[in-house]
PDB file of C-alpha atoms in Angstrom:
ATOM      1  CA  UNK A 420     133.762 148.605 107.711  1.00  0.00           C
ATOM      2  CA  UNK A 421     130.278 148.357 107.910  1.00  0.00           C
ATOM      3  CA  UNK A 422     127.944 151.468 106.716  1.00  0.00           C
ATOM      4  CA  UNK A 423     123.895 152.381 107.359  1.00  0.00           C
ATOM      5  CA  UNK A 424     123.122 154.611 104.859  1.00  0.00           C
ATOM      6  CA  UNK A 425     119.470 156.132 104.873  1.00  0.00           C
ATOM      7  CA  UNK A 426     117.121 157.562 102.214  1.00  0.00           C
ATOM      8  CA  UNK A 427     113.619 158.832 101.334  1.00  0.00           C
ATOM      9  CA  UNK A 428     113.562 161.707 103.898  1.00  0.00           C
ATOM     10  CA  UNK A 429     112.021 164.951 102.501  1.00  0.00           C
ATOM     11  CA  UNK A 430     109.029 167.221 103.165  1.00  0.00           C
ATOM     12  CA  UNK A 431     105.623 166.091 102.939  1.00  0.00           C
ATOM     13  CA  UNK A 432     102.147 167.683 103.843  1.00  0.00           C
ATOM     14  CA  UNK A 433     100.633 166.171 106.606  1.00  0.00           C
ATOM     15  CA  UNK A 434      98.198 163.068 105.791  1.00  0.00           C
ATOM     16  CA  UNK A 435     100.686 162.458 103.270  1.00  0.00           C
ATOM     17  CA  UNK A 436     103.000 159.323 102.737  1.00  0.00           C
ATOM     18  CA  UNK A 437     106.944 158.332 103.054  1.00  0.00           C
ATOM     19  CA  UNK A 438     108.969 155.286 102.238  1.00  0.00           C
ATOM     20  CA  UNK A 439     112.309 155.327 104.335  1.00  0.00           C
ATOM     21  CA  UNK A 440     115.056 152.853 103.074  1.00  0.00           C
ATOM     22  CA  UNK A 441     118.476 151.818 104.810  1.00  0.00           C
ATOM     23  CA  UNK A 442     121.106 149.904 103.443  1.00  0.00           C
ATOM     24  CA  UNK A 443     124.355 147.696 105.202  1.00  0.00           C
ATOM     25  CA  UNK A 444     127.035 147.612 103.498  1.00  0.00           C
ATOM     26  CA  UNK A 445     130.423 146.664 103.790  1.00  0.00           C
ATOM     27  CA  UNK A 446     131.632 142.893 105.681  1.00  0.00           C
ATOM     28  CA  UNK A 447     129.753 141.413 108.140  1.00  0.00           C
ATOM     29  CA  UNK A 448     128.506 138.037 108.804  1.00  0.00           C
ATOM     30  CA  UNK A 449     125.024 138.645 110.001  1.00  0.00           C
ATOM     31  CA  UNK A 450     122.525 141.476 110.505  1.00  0.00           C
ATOM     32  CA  UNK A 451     119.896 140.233 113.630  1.00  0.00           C
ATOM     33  CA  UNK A 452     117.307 143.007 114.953  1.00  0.00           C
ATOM     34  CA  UNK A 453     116.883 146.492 112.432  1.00  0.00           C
ATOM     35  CA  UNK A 454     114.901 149.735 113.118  1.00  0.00           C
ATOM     36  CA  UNK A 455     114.189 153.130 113.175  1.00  0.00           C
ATOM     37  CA  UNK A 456     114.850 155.609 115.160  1.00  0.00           C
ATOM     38  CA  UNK A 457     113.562 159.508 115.638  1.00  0.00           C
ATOM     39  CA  UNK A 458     114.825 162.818 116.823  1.00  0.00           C
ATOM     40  CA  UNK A 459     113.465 165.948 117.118  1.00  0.00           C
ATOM     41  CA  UNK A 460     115.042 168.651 117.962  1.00  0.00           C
ATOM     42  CA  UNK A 461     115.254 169.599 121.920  1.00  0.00           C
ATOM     43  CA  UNK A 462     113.650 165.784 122.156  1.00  0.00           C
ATOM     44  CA  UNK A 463     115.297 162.577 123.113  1.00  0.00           C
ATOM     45  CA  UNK A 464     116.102 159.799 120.313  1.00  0.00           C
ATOM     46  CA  UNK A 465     112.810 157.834 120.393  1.00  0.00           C
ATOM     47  CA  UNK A 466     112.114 154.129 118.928  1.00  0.00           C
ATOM     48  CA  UNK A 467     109.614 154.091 116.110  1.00  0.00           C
ATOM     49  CA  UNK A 468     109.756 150.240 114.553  1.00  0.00           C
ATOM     50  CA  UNK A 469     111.966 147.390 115.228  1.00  0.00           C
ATOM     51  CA  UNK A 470     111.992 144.148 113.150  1.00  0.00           C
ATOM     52  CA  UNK A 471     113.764 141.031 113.900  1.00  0.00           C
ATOM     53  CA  UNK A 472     115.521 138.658 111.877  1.00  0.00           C
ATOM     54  CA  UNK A 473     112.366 136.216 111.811  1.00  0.00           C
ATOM     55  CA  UNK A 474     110.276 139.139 110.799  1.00  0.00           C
ATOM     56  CA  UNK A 475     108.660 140.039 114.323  1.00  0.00           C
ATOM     57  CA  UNK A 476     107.655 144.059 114.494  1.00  0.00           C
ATOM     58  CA  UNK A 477     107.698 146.171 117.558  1.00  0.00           C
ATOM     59  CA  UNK A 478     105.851 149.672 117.352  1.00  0.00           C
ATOM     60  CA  UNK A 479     105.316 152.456 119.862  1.00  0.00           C
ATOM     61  CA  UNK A 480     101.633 153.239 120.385  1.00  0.00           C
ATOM     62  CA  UNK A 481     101.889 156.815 119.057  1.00  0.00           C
ATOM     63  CA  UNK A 482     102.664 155.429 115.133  1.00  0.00           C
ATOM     64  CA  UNK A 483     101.147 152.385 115.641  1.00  0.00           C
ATOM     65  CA  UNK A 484      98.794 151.293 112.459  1.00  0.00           C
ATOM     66  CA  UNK A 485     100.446 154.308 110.718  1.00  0.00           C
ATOM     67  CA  UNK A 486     103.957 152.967 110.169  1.00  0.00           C
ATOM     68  CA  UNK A 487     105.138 149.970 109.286  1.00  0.00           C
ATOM     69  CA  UNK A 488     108.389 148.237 108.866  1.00  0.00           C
ATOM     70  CA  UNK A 489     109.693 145.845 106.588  1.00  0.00           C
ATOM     71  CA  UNK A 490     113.763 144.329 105.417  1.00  0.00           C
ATOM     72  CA  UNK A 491     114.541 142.228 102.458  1.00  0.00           C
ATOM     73  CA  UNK A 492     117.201 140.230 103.844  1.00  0.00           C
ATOM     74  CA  UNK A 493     118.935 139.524 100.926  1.00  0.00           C
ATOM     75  CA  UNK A 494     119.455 143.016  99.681  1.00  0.00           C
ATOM     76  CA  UNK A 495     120.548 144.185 103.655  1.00  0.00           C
ATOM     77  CA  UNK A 496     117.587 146.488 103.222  1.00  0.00           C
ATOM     78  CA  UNK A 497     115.469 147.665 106.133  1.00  0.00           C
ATOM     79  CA  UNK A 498     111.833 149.787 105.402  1.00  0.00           C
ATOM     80  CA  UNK A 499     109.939 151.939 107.095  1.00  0.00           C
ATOM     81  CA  UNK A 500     106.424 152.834 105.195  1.00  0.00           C
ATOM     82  CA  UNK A 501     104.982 156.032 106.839  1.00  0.00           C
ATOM     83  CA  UNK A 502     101.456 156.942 106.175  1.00  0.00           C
ATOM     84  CA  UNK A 503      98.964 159.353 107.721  1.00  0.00           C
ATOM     85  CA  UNK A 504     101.773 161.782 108.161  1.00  0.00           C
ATOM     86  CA  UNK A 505     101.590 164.496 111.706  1.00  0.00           C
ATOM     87  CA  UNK A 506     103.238 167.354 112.056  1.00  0.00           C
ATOM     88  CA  UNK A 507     104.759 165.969 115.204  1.00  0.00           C
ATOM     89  CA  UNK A 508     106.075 162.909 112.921  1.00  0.00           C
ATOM     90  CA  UNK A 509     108.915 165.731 111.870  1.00  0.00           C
ATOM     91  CA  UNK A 510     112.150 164.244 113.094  1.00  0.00           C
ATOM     92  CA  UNK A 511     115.743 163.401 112.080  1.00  0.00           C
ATOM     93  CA  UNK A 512     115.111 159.330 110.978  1.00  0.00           C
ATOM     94  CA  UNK A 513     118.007 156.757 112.060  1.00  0.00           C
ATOM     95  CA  UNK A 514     118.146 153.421 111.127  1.00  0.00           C
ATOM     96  CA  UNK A 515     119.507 151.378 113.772  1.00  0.00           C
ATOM     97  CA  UNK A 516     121.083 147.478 112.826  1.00  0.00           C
ATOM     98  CA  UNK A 517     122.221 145.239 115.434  1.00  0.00           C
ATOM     99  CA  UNK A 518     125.220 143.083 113.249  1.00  0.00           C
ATOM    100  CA  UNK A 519     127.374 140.282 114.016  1.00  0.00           C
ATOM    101  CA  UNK A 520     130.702 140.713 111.911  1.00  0.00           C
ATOM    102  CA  UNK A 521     131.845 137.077 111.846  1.00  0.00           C
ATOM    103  CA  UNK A 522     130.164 133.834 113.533  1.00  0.00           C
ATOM    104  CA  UNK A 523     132.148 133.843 116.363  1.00  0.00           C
ATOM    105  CA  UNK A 524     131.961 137.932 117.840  1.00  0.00           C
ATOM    106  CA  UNK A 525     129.390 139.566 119.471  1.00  0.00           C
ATOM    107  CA  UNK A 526     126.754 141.923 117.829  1.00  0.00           C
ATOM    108  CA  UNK A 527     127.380 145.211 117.911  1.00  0.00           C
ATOM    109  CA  UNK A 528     125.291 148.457 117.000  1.00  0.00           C
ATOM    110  CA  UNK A 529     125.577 150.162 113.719  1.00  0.00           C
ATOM    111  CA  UNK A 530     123.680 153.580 113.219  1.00  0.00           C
ATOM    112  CA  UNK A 531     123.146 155.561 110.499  1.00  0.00           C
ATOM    113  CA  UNK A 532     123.354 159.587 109.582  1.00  0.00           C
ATOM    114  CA  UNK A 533     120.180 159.778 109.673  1.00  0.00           C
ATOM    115  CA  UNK A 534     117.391 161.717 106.957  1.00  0.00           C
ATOM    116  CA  UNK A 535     115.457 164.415 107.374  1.00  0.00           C
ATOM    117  CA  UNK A 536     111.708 163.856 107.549  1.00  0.00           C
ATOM    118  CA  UNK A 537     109.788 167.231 107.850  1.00  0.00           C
ATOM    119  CA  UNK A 538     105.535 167.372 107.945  1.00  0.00           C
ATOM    120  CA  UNK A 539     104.261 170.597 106.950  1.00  0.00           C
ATOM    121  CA  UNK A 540     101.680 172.379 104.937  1.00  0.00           C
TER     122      UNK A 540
END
């Protein structure tokens, strides 16, 4: 059974800072593409960094140079660093891992519960 199990969400005035960690755990054989996710409420679930296996980031234009993501392979770890904080940051925060459970099946999509990031003064 594999697990994504977030951390670092909490409240933070805006122009502040937030470190976001998920974990895999459980069997699998390989983890390819990771990233992170965002809700708001009464918004759709928006992409906010995505990081491949070779280390290649992908970042929408509205956290560009703000955010950045970042995995340590061999703890099954995926990062997102959050700086310059906006009100309009605040969001539910789900990692996202695309993992292959043996060498021979196809990936498949692992999310996790997702943590609570809230920008406020």
């Amino acid at each position: 059974q594999v697990q994504l199990v977030e951390s670092g969400g909490d409240l933070v005035q805006p122009g502040g800072s937030l470190r976001l960690s998920c974990v895999a755990s459980g069997s699998f054989f390989k983890i390819n593409a990771m990233g992170w996710y965002r809700q708001a409420p009464g918004k759709q679930r928006e992409l906010v960094a995505a990081i491949t296996s070779g280390g290649s980031t992908n970042y929408p234009d509205s956290v560009k140079g703000r955010f950045t993501i970042s995995r340590d392979n061999a703890k099954n770890t995926v990062y997102l660093q959050m700086n310059s904080l906006k009100p309009e940051d605040t969001a539910v925060y789900v990692c996202n891992a695309d993992i292959m459970g043996t060498w021979y099946q196809r990936p498949y999509d692992y999310w996790g519960q997702g943590t609570q990031v809230t920008v406020s003064s």
